[in-house]
Every structure is written in structure tokens, then in C-alpha cells.
Coordinates of C-alpha atoms in Angstrom, one line a residue:
M221 CA 0.0 -0.1 0.0
G222 CA 1.4 3.5 -1.1
T223 CA 2.0 6.2 1.5
E224 CA -1.0 8.4 0.6
Q225 CA -3.3 5.2 0.4
Q226 CA -2.1 4.4 3.9
A227 CA -2.9 7.9 5.3
T228 CA -6.5 7.7 3.6
A229 CA -7.4 4.1 5.0
V230 CA -9.1 5.4 7.8
R231 CA -12.4 5.0 5.5
T232 CA -11.9 1.2 4.5
A233 CA -9.3 -0.6 7.0
P234 CA -10.2 -4.2 7.3
G235 CA -11.1 -5.3 10.8
S236 CA -11.9 -1.8 12.4
T237 CA -15.5 -1.7 13.4
A238 CA -17.6 1.2 14.4
G239 CA -16.4 2.9 17.4
T240 CA -13.3 0.7 17.7
A241 CA -10.0 1.3 15.7
T242 CA -6.0 0.9 16.1
A243 CA -3.6 2.9 14.1
V244 CA 0.2 2.7 13.9
A245 CA 2.3 5.9 12.9
H246 CA 6.2 6.4 12.9
P247 CA 8.2 9.4 14.0
N248 CA 9.7 11.7 11.6
I249 CA 12.9 13.7 11.8
A250 CA 12.8 17.3 10.4
L251 CA 15.7 18.1 7.9
I252 CA 14.2 21.7 7.5
K253 CA 13.1 22.2 11.0
Y254 CA 9.8 23.4 12.5
W255 CA 10.4 25.9 15.2
G256 CA 8.1 28.6 16.3
K257 CA 4.3 29.1 16.2
R258 CA 2.1 31.8 14.9
D259 CA -1.1 30.4 16.5
E260 CA -0.6 28.6 19.7
R261 CA -4.2 27.2 19.5
L262 CA -4.5 26.2 16.1
I263 CA -0.9 25.0 16.0
L264 CA 0.2 27.2 13.0
P265 CA 4.0 27.2 12.5
R266 CA 5.9 30.5 11.5
T267 CA 7.6 28.6 8.7
D268 CA 7.4 25.5 6.3
S269 CA 9.2 22.5 7.3
L270 CA 10.4 19.0 5.7
S271 CA 11.1 15.6 7.3
M272 CA 12.2 12.3 6.7
T273 CA 9.5 9.4 8.5
L274 CA 11.5 6.7 10.1
D275 CA 11.0 2.9 9.9
I276 CA 11.9 2.6 13.8
F277 CA 10.1 3.4 16.9
P278 CA 6.4 3.1 16.0
T279 CA 3.4 4.4 18.0
T280 CA 0.2 2.1 18.4
T281 CA -3.0 3.6 19.7
G282 CA -6.1 2.0 19.9
V283 CA -9.5 4.0 20.4
R284 CA -12.5 2.6 21.7
L285 CA -16.0 4.5 22.4
L286 CA -17.4 4.3 25.9
P287 CA -21.2 5.1 25.3
G288 CA -22.7 6.1 28.6
A289 CA -19.3 6.8 30.3
D290 CA -18.8 10.2 32.2
R291 CA -15.0 10.2 31.6
D292 CA -12.2 9.2 29.3
E293 CA -9.8 6.1 30.0
V294 CA -6.3 7.0 28.8
T295 CA -3.5 4.7 29.3
L296 CA 0.1 5.0 28.1
G297 CA 2.6 2.3 28.0
G298 CA -0.1 0.0 30.5
A299 CA 0.0 3.0 32.8
P300 CA -3.0 5.4 33.4
A301 CA -1.8 8.8 31.8
E302 CA -1.5 11.7 34.1
G303 CA -0.9 15.4 33.9
E304 CA 0.1 17.0 30.7
A305 CA 0.1 14.2 28.7
R306 CA -3.5 13.2 29.6
R307 CA -4.9 16.8 29.3
R308 CA -3.3 16.9 25.6
I309 CA -5.0 13.8 24.8
I310 CA -8.4 14.6 26.1
T311 CA -8.5 18.0 24.3
F312 CA -7.6 16.4 21.0
L313 CA -10.6 14.0 21.7
D314 CA -12.7 17.1 22.5
L315 CA -12.0 18.2 19.0
V316 CA -12.6 15.0 17.3
R317 CA -15.8 14.7 19.1
E318 CA -17.0 18.2 18.0
R319 CA -16.1 17.3 14.6
A320 CA -18.1 14.3 14.3
G321 CA -21.2 15.3 16.5
V322 CA -20.6 12.3 18.9
A323 CA -20.2 13.2 22.6
D324 CA -19.2 9.6 23.7
R325 CA -16.3 9.2 25.9
A326 CA -13.3 6.7 24.7
A327 CA -10.7 4.6 26.0
V328 CA -7.2 5.3 24.3
D329 CA -4.5 2.9 24.7
T330 CA -1.0 4.0 23.5
E331 CA 2.2 1.9 23.2
N332 CA 5.2 4.1 22.5
T333 CA 8.4 2.3 21.2
V334 CA 10.4 5.8 21.5
P335 CA 11.7 7.4 24.4
T336 CA 9.2 10.1 25.4
G337 CA 10.5 13.9 25.7
A338 CA 14.3 12.9 24.3
G339 CA 13.9 14.9 21.1
L340 CA 13.0 12.1 19.2
A341 CA 9.5 13.0 17.9
S342 CA 7.4 10.6 20.2
S343 CA 4.6 13.3 19.8
A344 CA 4.7 13.1 16.0
S345 CA 4.0 9.6 16.0
G346 CA 1.7 9.4 19.3
F347 CA -0.6 12.3 17.4
A348 CA -0.5 10.9 14.0
A349 CA -1.8 7.5 15.5
L350 CA -4.1 8.9 17.6
A351 CA -5.7 11.2 14.8
V352 CA -6.1 8.1 12.6
A353 CA -7.6 6.0 15.1
A354 CA -9.7 8.3 16.4
A355 CA -11.0 9.7 13.3
A356 CA -12.2 6.0 12.3
A357 CA -13.7 5.5 15.8
Y358 CA -15.7 8.3 15.6
G359 CA -16.6 8.1 12.2
L360 CA -15.0 10.9 10.3
D361 CA -14.6 10.1 6.6
Y362 CA -11.3 12.1 6.3
D363 CA -8.9 12.0 3.4
A364 CA -4.9 12.2 4.0
T365 CA -5.1 16.1 3.8
A366 CA -7.6 16.4 6.4
L367 CA -6.0 13.8 8.9
S368 CA -2.9 15.7 8.5
R369 CA -4.6 18.7 9.5
L370 CA -6.1 17.1 12.5
A371 CA -3.1 15.5 13.6
R372 CA -1.5 19.0 13.7
R373 CA -4.1 20.0 16.0
G374 CA -2.3 17.3 18.7
S375 CA 1.5 18.2 17.8
G376 CA 2.6 20.2 14.9
S377 CA 5.1 17.5 13.7
A378 CA 2.6 14.8 13.9
S379 CA 1.0 16.3 10.6
R380 CA 4.0 14.9 8.7
S381 CA 3.9 11.5 10.4
L382 CA 0.5 11.0 8.3
F383 CA 3.0 10.2 5.2
G384 CA 6.0 8.0 4.6
D385 CA 9.3 8.9 3.3
F386 CA 9.9 12.5 2.4
V387 CA 7.1 15.2 3.5
V388 CA 6.7 18.9 3.7
W389 CA 4.1 20.7 6.0
H390 CA 3.3 23.7 4.7
A391 CA 2.9 26.8 7.2
G392 CA -0.3 28.1 5.2
R393 CA -1.7 31.5 4.8
T394 CA -1.2 34.3 7.2
T395 CA -3.9 36.5 5.8
G396 CA -7.7 35.7 5.8
T397 CA -9.9 33.9 8.1
E398 CA -8.9 31.8 11.0
E399 CA -10.8 28.9 9.0
E400 CA -8.9 29.7 5.8
A401 CA -5.4 29.8 7.8
D402 CA -6.2 26.5 9.3
L403 CA -7.4 24.8 6.3
S404 CA -3.9 25.9 4.4
S405 CA -1.8 24.4 7.0
Y406 CA -1.2 20.5 6.3
A407 CA 1.5 18.1 5.2
E408 CA 2.1 16.2 1.8
P409 CA 4.7 13.8 0.5
V410 CA 7.6 15.3 -1.5
P411 CA 9.0 13.7 -4.7
A412 CA 12.7 12.5 -4.3
G413 CA 15.4 11.1 -6.7
P414 CA 17.5 7.8 -5.8
L415 CA 19.0 8.9 -2.3
D416 CA 19.1 5.5 -0.7
P417 CA 19.5 7.3 2.8
A418 CA 20.0 6.2 6.2
L419 CA 19.6 7.9 9.4
V420 CA 21.7 7.0 12.5
V421 CA 20.3 8.0 15.7
A422 CA 22.5 8.6 18.6
V423 CA 20.6 8.8 21.9
V424 CA 23.0 10.5 24.3
N425 CA 20.2 11.2 27.0
A426 CA 16.8 9.3 26.7
G427 CA 15.6 11.0 29.6
P428 CA 13.0 14.1 29.4
K429 CA 14.1 17.5 28.6
D430 CA 14.4 20.3 31.5
V431 CA 12.8 22.8 29.2
S432 CA 9.8 21.3 27.2
S433 CA 9.7 21.9 23.4
R434 CA 6.8 24.2 23.6
A435 CA 8.3 26.3 26.2
A436 CA 11.6 26.6 24.5
M437 CA 10.0 27.3 21.4
R438 CA 7.7 30.0 23.0
R439 CA 10.7 31.7 24.7
T440 CA 13.0 31.5 21.4
V441 CA 10.4 33.4 19.1
D442 CA 9.8 35.9 22.2
T443 CA 13.3 36.8 22.8
S444 CA 15.9 35.5 20.5
P445 CA 17.4 38.2 18.3
L446 CA 18.4 35.5 15.9
F447 CA 15.1 34.1 15.4
E448 CA 13.5 36.5 12.3
P449 CA 16.8 36.0 10.3
W450 CA 16.6 32.3 10.7
A451 CA 13.2 31.8 10.0
E452 CA 13.8 33.9 6.9
S453 CA 16.8 31.8 6.0
S454 CA 14.7 28.6 6.5
K455 CA 12.7 29.4 3.5
D456 CA 15.8 29.4 1.1
D457 CA 16.7 26.3 2.9
L458 CA 13.3 24.7 2.1
A459 CA 13.9 25.4 -1.7
D460 CA 17.3 24.3 -1.7
M461 CA 16.3 21.1 -0.1
R462 CA 13.3 20.4 -2.3
R463 CA 15.6 20.7 -5.3
A464 CA 18.5 18.4 -3.7
L465 CA 15.9 15.8 -3.0
G466 CA 14.3 16.1 -6.5
R467 CA 17.7 15.5 -8.1
G468 CA 19.1 12.7 -5.5
D469 CA 21.9 14.7 -4.3
L470 CA 22.4 13.3 -0.7
E471 CA 25.7 15.7 -0.1
A472 CA 23.2 18.5 -0.7
V473 CA 20.4 17.5 1.3
G474 CA 22.8 16.6 4.1
E475 CA 24.6 20.1 4.0
I476 CA 21.3 22.0 3.9
A477 CA 19.8 19.7 6.9
E478 CA 22.9 20.4 9.0
R479 CA 23.3 24.1 8.5
N480 CA 19.0 24.4 9.1
A481 CA 19.5 22.7 12.4
L482 CA 22.7 24.2 14.0
G483 CA 20.8 27.6 12.9
M484 CA 18.0 26.5 15.0
H485 CA 20.1 25.6 17.9
A486 CA 21.6 29.1 17.6
T487 CA 18.4 31.0 18.0
M488 CA 17.8 29.1 21.2
L489 CA 21.4 29.9 22.5
A490 CA 20.7 33.5 21.8
A491 CA 17.1 33.4 23.6
R492 CA 16.9 35.2 27.0
P493 CA 17.6 33.1 28.7
A494 CA 19.3 31.1 26.8
V495 CA 17.9 27.3 25.9
R496 CA 20.6 25.1 25.7
Y497 CA 20.0 21.3 24.9
M498 CA 23.5 20.4 23.2
S499 CA 25.3 18.3 25.9
P500 CA 29.3 17.6 25.8
A501 CA 28.0 14.2 24.5
S502 CA 26.2 15.7 21.8
L503 CA 29.1 18.0 20.5
T504 CA 31.5 14.7 20.7
V505 CA 29.2 13.2 18.1
L506 CA 29.2 16.1 16.2
D507 CA 32.7 16.3 16.1
S508 CA 32.7 12.6 15.1
V509 CA 30.5 13.6 12.2
L510 CA 33.0 16.2 10.9
Q511 CA 35.9 13.6 11.0
L512 CA 33.9 11.0 8.8
R513 CA 33.4 13.9 6.1
R514 CA 37.2 14.3 6.5
D515 CA 37.6 10.6 5.9
G516 CA 35.4 10.8 2.7
I517 CA 32.1 9.6 4.4
A518 CA 29.1 11.8 3.4
A519 CA 27.8 12.1 7.0
Y520 CA 25.6 15.0 8.1
A521 CA 24.0 16.0 11.4
T522 CA 21.0 17.3 12.5
M523 CA 19.3 17.9 16.1
D524 CA 15.8 18.6 17.3
A525 CA 14.8 19.9 20.4
G526 CA 16.9 17.7 22.6
P527 CA 20.6 16.5 23.0
N528 CA 20.3 13.6 20.8
V529 CA 22.0 13.8 17.3
K530 CA 20.9 12.0 14.3
V531 CA 23.3 11.3 11.2
L532 CA 22.4 11.3 7.6
C533 CA 24.3 9.2 5.3
R534 CA 24.0 6.7 2.4
N535 CA 22.5 3.4 3.4
A536 CA 25.6 1.5 2.2
D537 CA 27.7 3.7 4.7
A538 CA 25.4 3.3 7.8
D539 CA 27.1 0.5 9.6
R540 CA 30.4 2.4 9.5
V541 CA 28.8 5.4 10.6
A542 CA 27.1 3.9 13.3
D543 CA 30.1 2.3 14.7
V544 CA 31.9 5.8 14.5
V545 CA 28.9 7.5 16.3
R546 CA 28.8 4.8 19.1
A547 CA 32.2 5.4 19.8
A548 CA 31.5 8.9 20.4
A549 CA 28.0 9.0 21.9
Q550 CA 29.8 7.9 25.2
G551 CA 27.4 4.6 26.1
G552 CA 24.5 6.0 24.6
A553 CA 22.2 3.9 22.3
V554 CA 22.6 4.4 18.6
H555 CA 19.6 3.1 16.1
T556 CA 19.8 3.2 12.2
A557 CA 16.7 4.2 10.4
R558 CA 15.7 4.2 6.8
P559 CA 12.8 6.0 5.4
G560 CA 9.3 4.7 6.8
P561 CA 5.6 4.5 6.1
G562 CA 2.9 6.5 6.5
A563 CA 0.2 6.2 9.4
R564 CA -2.3 3.2 8.8
L565 CA -5.2 1.3 10.5
L566 CA -4.5 -1.8 12.0
G567 CA -6.9 -4.6 11.2
E568 CA -8.4 -7.3 14.2
D569 CA -5.2 -9.4 13.3
G570 CA -2.9 -6.3 14.1
R571 CA -1.7 -5.9 10.4

């Protein structure tokens, strides 16, 4: 099943029944970063972004309606969800209920295989899977674009996890009505030439971050004198990236991704007070990537809102890159990902 077909399978997935659905989605790593919102409620970004969906760390989420119940039941990893995690999921369910015209509460059961809160896009896979499962359970007949918009309301990067391979998320219109702005911000697949890439993920710290992505993003936009120049340059980075992907030029893709990511971290360092996600272990891994390039290996680093480093390289070089990065990661785990699939519903047999 192709990427877009997977995202639209909410209509016809085998094994799903009225009021019950289970979906799986994978995280994505942005090569052109999403950093900064222009609308906090609708989660409308300041800039377009572009990502690669991974084939590792899937999230599986089941949604079952509870007619007559007076509260939602939310379970994460086998334990009841609490605090902000529970609030975000219930707020999202309220949005789905409003759109579906169905008031029933629901039981949500999510299994995440990616470390949560460590800059590894757990919210992207989580809300993409929840969007697909909740839409099906509540009877929303949404196509891929509508599902992408819906997932965006849970977590901005989740809009991209609806699709596989390379994906662009459009920031959308900055003029017109609120509805027009909402409709104009969605993700869609990006054509790419014969890259055959791999992404080596160095988890130097899998623990939760001291400053959440949302708080860091807000502080950066509000206080960093470097944010606006970076946001403006990101437009050029995106145009360059799309051309590089189209011609299958991995070196150019890597160079653009690395400069965009390091620029984003520079905006955070210039925030007041500074937000610093890079750790000594992060810098050691970044130095190892530079050495790989000196040794003739096309390897390029990117980092999200966290200390962990992802290294883009050719699939044929992935084992060597992983060995070098593992030695530099000071005991951290190293995983190798390739381009992965879009979100999809699962049947009763779990397939």
C-alpha cells in the first residue's frame, strides 16, 4: 500500500468496527526544522518544514468509544496517563468529538516504542496514530490532507507522520480568516530522487528534557534576536532542499539539513534566558561527524529539541557511521533508521 493510500485507509481498513479502531504511526525527523508558532491554539507554524519519516520507533494507539461513560480512560504504556499528557489527549478527543457530533467518551491505549520527551519525535508518532484511530472510531470520513490537519492540532510535527518517506508541512496562509489559515496548513509527500539514505540516531540522553519543546519554542520566538533571520533563511533552505531531494543529491540534502539545524540551535542559545539542549556528548558526536566527512564519508548531522544527534548518510555507509557515532556517544544507544511508512489503521489481526 502506498504512502497516501495508507493515510486515507481510515475509510476502509479491514477489521475496524464502528466505535473501535487501532492505528500505527512512525516518528519523523525534520531536515528543515519546525520551530516557532504563529498561532498557539491552531498550532500554525511560522515556517514550512520538511522531514523524513522513519521505519523505527512506531507508536500504536487504540481508541474505543465508551457510550454512557462520564470520563475518558487514557493509558500510556500500560499505565494511566496523568498531568499534561492526559490533558493533551483529552483536548484532542474533544476536538474529534466536536467535529464528529458524537459526545461519547473513549478509552485510549497507546504503546510508544520511542523514548518520550527526548527530542525523538514521540509526539509526532503519538498524535498521528491517535488522529487516525480517533477519526475512524468516531466515524469521521477524512482523507489524507484532512487527517494531517487534524493531527497538527495535537502536535505540529504529527501532521508530517501521516505520510511516509519525505514530507513537507506547509505553514499556510498568514492572511484571511482563521478557517482559511487552518485549512491551508497541512503536510504532503515530497518527490525524491534515488537517495537510498539512512539516519543513524545517537541517543546520548533518553531522559525528559529540562525545558519542554513548547516552552523553548515560545521563549525563542519571543526573545531571541536570531529567530527572525533564521526563519527567513529557512525559506531558502526549504527551496534548496526540495531541489536537492528531487535530483537525489544526498550531499546537498545533508549540507542543507545540518546548517538549518545548527541555525535553529543558535536561535535557542541567543534566547533570553538561553535554551541549551546540546550536551558535551552531543558535541562529541558532532565532532565525529566532521571527522567522517574528512575521511570521505558523506555524513551530516541534525538535531531536534534535545541533546540527541541524528546523522544522515548513505545506506551503504550506515554500519560504518553507526560504529563511529557509537564510539563518540559515550555509552548512548545508537539506532539506524531508513525511510519509513505513513500512518495506517490496523485490522483485528494487528496487521
